[in-house]
Short mmCIF file of C-alpha atoms (C1' of nucleotides) in Angstrom, two decimals:
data_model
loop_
_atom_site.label_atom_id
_atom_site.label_comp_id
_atom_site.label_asym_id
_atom_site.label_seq_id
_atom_site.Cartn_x
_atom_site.Cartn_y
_atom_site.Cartn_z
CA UNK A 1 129.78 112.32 103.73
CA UNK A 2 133.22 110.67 103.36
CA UNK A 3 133.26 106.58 102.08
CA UNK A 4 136.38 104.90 101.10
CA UNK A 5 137.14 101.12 99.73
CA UNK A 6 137.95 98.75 102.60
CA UNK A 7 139.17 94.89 100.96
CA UNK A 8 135.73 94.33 99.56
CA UNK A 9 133.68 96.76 101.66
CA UNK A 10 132.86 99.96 101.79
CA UNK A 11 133.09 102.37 104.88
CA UNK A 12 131.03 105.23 105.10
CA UNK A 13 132.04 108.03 108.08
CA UNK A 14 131.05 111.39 108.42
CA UNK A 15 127.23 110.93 107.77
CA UNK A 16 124.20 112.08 109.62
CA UNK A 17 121.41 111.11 110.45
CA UNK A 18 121.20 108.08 109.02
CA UNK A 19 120.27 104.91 111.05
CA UNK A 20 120.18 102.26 108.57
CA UNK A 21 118.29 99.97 111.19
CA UNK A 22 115.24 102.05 111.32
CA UNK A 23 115.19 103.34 107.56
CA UNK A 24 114.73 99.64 106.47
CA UNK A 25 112.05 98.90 109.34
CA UNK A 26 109.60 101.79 109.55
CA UNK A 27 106.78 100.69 107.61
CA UNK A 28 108.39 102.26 103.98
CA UNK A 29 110.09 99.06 102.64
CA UNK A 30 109.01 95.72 103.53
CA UNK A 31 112.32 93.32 102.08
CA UNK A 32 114.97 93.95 104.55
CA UNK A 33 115.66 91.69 107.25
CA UNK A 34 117.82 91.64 110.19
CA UNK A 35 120.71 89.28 110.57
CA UNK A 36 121.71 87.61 113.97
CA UNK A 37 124.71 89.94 114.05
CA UNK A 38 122.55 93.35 113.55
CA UNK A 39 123.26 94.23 110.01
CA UNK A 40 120.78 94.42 107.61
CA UNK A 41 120.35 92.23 104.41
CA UNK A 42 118.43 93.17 101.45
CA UNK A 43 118.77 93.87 97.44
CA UNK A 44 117.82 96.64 95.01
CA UNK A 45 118.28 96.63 91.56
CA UNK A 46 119.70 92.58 91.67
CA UNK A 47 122.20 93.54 94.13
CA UNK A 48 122.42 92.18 97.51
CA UNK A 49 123.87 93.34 100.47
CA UNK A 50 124.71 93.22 104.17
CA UNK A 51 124.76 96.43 106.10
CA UNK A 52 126.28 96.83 109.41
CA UNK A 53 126.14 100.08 111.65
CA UNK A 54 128.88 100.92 114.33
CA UNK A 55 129.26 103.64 116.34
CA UNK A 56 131.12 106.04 113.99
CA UNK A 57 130.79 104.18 110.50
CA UNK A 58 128.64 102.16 108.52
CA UNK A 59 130.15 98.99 106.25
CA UNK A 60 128.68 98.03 103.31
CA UNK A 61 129.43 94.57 103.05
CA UNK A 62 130.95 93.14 99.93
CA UNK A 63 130.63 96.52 98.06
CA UNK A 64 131.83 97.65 95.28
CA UNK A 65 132.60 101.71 95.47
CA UNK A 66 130.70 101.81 92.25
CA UNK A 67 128.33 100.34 93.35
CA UNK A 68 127.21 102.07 96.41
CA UNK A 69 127.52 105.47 94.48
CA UNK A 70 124.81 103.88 91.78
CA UNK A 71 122.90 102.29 94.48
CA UNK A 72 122.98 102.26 98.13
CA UNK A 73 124.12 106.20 98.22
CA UNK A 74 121.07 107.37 96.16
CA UNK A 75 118.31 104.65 98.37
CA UNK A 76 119.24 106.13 101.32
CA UNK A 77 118.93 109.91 99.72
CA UNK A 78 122.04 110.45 101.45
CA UNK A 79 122.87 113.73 99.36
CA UNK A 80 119.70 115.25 101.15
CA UNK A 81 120.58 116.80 104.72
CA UNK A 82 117.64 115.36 107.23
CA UNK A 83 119.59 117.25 109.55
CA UNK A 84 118.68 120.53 108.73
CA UNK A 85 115.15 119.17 107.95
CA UNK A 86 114.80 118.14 111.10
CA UNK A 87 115.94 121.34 112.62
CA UNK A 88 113.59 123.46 110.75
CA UNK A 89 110.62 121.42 112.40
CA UNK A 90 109.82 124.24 115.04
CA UNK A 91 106.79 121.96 116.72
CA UNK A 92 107.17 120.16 119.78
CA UNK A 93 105.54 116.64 118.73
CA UNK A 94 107.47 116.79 115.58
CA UNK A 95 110.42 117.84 117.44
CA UNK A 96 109.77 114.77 119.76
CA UNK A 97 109.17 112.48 117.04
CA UNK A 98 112.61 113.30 115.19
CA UNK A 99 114.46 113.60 118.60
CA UNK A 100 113.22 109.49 119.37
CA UNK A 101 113.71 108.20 115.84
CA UNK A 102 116.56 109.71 114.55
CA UNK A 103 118.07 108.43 111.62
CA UNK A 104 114.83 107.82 110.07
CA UNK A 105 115.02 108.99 105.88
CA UNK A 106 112.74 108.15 103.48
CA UNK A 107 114.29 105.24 100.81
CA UNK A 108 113.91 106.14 97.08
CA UNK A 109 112.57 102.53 96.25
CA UNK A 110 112.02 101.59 92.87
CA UNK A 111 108.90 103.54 91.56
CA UNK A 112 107.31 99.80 90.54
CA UNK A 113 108.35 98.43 94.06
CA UNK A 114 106.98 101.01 95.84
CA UNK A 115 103.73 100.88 94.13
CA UNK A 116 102.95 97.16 94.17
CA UNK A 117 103.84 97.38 97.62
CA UNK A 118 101.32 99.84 98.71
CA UNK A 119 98.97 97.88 96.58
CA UNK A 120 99.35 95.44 99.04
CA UNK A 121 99.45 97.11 102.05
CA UNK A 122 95.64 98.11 101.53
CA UNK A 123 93.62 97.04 104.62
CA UNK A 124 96.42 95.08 105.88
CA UNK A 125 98.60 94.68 108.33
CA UNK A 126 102.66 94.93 107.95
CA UNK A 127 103.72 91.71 109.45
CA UNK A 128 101.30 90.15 106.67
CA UNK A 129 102.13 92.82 103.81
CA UNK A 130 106.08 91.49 104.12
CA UNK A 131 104.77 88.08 103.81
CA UNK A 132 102.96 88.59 101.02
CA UNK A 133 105.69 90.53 99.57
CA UNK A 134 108.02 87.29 100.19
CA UNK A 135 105.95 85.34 98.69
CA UNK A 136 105.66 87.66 95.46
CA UNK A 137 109.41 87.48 95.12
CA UNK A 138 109.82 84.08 95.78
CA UNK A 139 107.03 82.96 92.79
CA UNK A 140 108.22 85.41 90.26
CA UNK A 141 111.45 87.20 90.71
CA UNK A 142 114.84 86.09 89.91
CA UNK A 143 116.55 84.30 92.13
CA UNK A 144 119.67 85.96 92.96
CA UNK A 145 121.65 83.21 95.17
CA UNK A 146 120.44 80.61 97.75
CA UNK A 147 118.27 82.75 99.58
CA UNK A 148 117.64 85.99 97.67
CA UNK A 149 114.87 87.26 95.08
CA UNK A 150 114.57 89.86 92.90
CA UNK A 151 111.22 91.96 92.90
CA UNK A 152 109.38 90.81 89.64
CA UNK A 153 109.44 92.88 86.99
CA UNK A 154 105.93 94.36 86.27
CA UNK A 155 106.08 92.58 82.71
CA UNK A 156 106.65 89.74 84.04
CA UNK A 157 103.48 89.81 86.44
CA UNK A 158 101.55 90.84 83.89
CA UNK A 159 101.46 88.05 81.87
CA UNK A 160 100.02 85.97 84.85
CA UNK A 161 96.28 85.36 85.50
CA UNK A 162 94.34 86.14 89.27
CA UNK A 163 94.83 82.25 89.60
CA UNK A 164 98.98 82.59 89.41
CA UNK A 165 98.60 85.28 91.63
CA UNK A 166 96.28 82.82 94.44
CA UNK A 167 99.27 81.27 96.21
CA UNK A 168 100.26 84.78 97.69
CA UNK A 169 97.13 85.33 99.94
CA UNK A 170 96.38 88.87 98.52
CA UNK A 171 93.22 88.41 98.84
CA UNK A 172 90.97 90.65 96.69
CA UNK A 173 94.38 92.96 95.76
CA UNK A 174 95.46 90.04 93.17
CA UNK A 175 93.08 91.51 90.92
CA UNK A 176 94.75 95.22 91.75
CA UNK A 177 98.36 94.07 90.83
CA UNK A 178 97.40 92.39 87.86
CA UNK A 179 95.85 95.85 86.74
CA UNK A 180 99.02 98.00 87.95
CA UNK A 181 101.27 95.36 85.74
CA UNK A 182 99.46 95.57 82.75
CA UNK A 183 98.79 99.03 82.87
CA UNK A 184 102.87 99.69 82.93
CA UNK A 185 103.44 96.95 80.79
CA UNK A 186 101.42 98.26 78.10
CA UNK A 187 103.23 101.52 78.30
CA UNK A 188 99.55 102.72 79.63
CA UNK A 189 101.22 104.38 82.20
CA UNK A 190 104.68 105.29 82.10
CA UNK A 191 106.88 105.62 84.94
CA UNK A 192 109.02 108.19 83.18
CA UNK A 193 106.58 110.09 82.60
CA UNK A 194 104.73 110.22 85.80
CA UNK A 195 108.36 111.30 87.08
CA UNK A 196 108.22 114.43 84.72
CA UNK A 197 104.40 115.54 85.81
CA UNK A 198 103.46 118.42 88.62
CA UNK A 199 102.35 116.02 91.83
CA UNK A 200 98.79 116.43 91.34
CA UNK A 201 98.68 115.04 87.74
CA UNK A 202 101.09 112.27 88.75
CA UNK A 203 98.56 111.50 91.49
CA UNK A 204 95.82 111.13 89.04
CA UNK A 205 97.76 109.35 86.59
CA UNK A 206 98.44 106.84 89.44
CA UNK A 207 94.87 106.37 90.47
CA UNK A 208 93.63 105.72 86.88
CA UNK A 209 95.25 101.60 88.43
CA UNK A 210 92.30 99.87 90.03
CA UNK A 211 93.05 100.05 93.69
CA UNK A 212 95.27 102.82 93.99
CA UNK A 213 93.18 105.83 95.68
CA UNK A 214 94.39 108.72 97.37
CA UNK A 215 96.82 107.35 99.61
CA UNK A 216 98.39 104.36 97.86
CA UNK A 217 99.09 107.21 95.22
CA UNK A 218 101.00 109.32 98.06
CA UNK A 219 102.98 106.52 99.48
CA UNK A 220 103.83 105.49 95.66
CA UNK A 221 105.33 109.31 95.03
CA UNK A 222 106.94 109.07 98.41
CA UNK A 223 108.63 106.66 98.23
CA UNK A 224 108.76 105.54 94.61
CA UNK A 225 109.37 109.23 93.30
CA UNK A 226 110.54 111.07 96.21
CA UNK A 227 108.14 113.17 96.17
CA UNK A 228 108.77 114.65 99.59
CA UNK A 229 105.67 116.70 99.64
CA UNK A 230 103.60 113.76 99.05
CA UNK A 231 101.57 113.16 102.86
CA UNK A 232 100.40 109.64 102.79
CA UNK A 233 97.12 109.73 105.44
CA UNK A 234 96.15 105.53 106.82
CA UNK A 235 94.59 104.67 109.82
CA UNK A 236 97.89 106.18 111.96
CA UNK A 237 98.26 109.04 110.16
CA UNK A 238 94.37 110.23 110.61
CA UNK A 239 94.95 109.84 114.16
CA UNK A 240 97.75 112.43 114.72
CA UNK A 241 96.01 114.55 112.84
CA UNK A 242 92.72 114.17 114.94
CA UNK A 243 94.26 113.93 118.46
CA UNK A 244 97.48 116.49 117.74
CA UNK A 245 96.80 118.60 114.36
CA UNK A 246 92.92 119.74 114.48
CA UNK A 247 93.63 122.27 112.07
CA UNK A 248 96.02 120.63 109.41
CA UNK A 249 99.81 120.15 109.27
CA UNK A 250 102.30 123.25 111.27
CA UNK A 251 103.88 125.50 107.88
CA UNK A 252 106.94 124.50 109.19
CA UNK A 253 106.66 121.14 107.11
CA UNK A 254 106.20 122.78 103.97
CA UNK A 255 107.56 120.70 101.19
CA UNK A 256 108.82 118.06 103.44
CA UNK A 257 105.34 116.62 104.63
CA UNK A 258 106.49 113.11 103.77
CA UNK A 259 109.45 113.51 105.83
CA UNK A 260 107.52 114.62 108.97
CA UNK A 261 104.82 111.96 107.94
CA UNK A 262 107.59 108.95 108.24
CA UNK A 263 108.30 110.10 111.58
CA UNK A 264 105.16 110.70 112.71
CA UNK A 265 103.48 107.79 111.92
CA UNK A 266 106.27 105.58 113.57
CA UNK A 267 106.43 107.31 116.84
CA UNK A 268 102.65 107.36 117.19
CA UNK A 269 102.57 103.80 116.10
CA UNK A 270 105.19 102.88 118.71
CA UNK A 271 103.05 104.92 121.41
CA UNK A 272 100.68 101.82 121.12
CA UNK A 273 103.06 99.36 121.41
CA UNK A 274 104.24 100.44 124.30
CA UNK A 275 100.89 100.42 125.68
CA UNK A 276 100.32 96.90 124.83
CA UNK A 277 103.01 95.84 126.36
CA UNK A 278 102.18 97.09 130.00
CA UNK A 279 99.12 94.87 131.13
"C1'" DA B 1 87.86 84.81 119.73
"C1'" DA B 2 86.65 89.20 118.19
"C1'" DC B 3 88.78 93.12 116.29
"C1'" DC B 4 91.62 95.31 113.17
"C1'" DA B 5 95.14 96.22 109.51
"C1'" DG B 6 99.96 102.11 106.09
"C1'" DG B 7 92.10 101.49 101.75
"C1'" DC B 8 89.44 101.10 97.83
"C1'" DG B 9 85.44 100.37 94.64
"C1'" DC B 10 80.87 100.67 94.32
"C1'" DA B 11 76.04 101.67 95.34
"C1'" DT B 12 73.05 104.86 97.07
"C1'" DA B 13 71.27 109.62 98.23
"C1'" DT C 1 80.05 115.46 96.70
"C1'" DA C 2 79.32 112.57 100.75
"C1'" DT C 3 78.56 108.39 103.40
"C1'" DG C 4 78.54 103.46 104.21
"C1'" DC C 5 79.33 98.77 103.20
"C1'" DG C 6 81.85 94.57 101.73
"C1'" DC C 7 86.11 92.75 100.83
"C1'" DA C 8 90.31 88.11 101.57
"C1'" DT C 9 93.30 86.98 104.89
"C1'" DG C 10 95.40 86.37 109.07
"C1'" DG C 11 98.14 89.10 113.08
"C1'" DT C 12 97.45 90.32 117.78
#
DNA sequence: AACCAGGCGCATA
DNA sequence: TATGCGCATGGT
């Protein structure tokens, strides 16, 4: 990976696998958006930015070098080689999955973020999970210019009431996030220390939150903890594994099922799409 | 206009 | 431990 300061920008060349386009719009993070021009806008930690991909370099728009070591370089888990990942997938749907989505990683969100998110994404669908998720920011996180929110800190959702909450259209989750933010707040949980614990006591510590079960847990470790080895199973998921892996997972995504999960559950869900589209 | 969505809690057996 | 139901809301 090479990156160098351009006037306010900065260039990164020499990367792999990385296609910023379909990291921020595979069903893992539900913020970023896509600008008329084909860069992508979103903000982590306060800080917004615009991302644009070219053929043999990717700017970070208005970006400090700081900066996108602290931040962007560490979201996109570009010190991890997906690459070689990728290459040691020796089966021929994951091989196909990888070969039509390359570029897919998996974003280390913020642990909160992630969580509340998959709180949300219970028994929904993603067009109305990012809504809801808009919606969330817009109430009660800081407004960082004209057109940009923060995601609220848990403490500060926590001190609101299932009534605050109504204007989002959660439904019967409002009660779930509430629990989740006081829970952290009061230090009940600790996101520190669920960082520190083996995966299967940090999946139990995570389910102690009213509506977090099994797989709002994995997705939180995925992509909250980057937990790579967390496999998140919804609706998509369960049907690979019906229709292609009878018998459970190939060994050849040991330690990296969240990895072959993210690609799996994009190129089955684009199967159906495609499907839709012909009559 | 039904069916379904990156599920979960709860009751029942 | 295992199964089945209801849930808020709205996208397709």
């Amino acid at each position: 990976m090479k990156y160098e300061q351009k006037n306010g920008d900065v260039v990164l060349t020499d990367y792999k696998c990385l296609n910023i386009g379909l990291c921020a719009d595979c069903g893992q993070a539900f913020r970023w958006t896509e600008n008329e021009d084909g860069s992508w806008h979103g903000n982590v930690t306060g800080k917004t930015v615009d991302i644009m991909q070219n053929e043999n370099e990717i700017i970070f728009k208005n970006t400090e070098k700081e900066a996108f070591e602290k931040i962007w370089a560490p979201y996109f888990d570009l010190d991890r080689d997906y690459e070689k990942i990728c290459a040691g997938f020796d089966d021929e749907y994951l091989k196909n999955a990888c070969r039509s989505f390359y570029g897919i990683r998996i974003l280390r969100q913020e642990p909160w973020e992630a969580l509340c998110s998959f709180i949300i994404s219970q028994n929904n669908n993603i067009p109305r999970i990012k809504g809801i998720i808009q919606r969330l920011c817009e109430s009660f996180g800081e407004r960082l210019n004209e057109n940009d929110w923060s995601f609220p800190s848990y403490d500060k959702i926590a001190e609101l009431s299932e009534n605050d909450l109504a204007p989002l259209r959660a439904g019967f989750r409002n009660k779930y996030i509430l629990d989740a933010a006081k829970k952290l707040s009061r230090g009940e949980i600790s996101i520190d220390a669920v960082k520190k614990m083996p995966i299967e006591q940090a999946r139990e510590e995570l389910m102690k939150i009213k509506g977090v079960g099994a797989k709002v847990a994995e997705c939180t470790l995925l992509y909250g903890f980057a937990r790579m080895e967390a496999f998140p199973v919804d609706v998509w998921v369960k049907r690979i594994m019906s229709e292609l892996y009878p018998n459970g997972l190939p060994e050849c995504t040991k330690g990296v099922e969240g990895i072959a999960q993210q690609y799996l559950f994009h190129w089955r869900r684009s199967l159906d799409k495609q499907e839709g589209k012909q009559k």
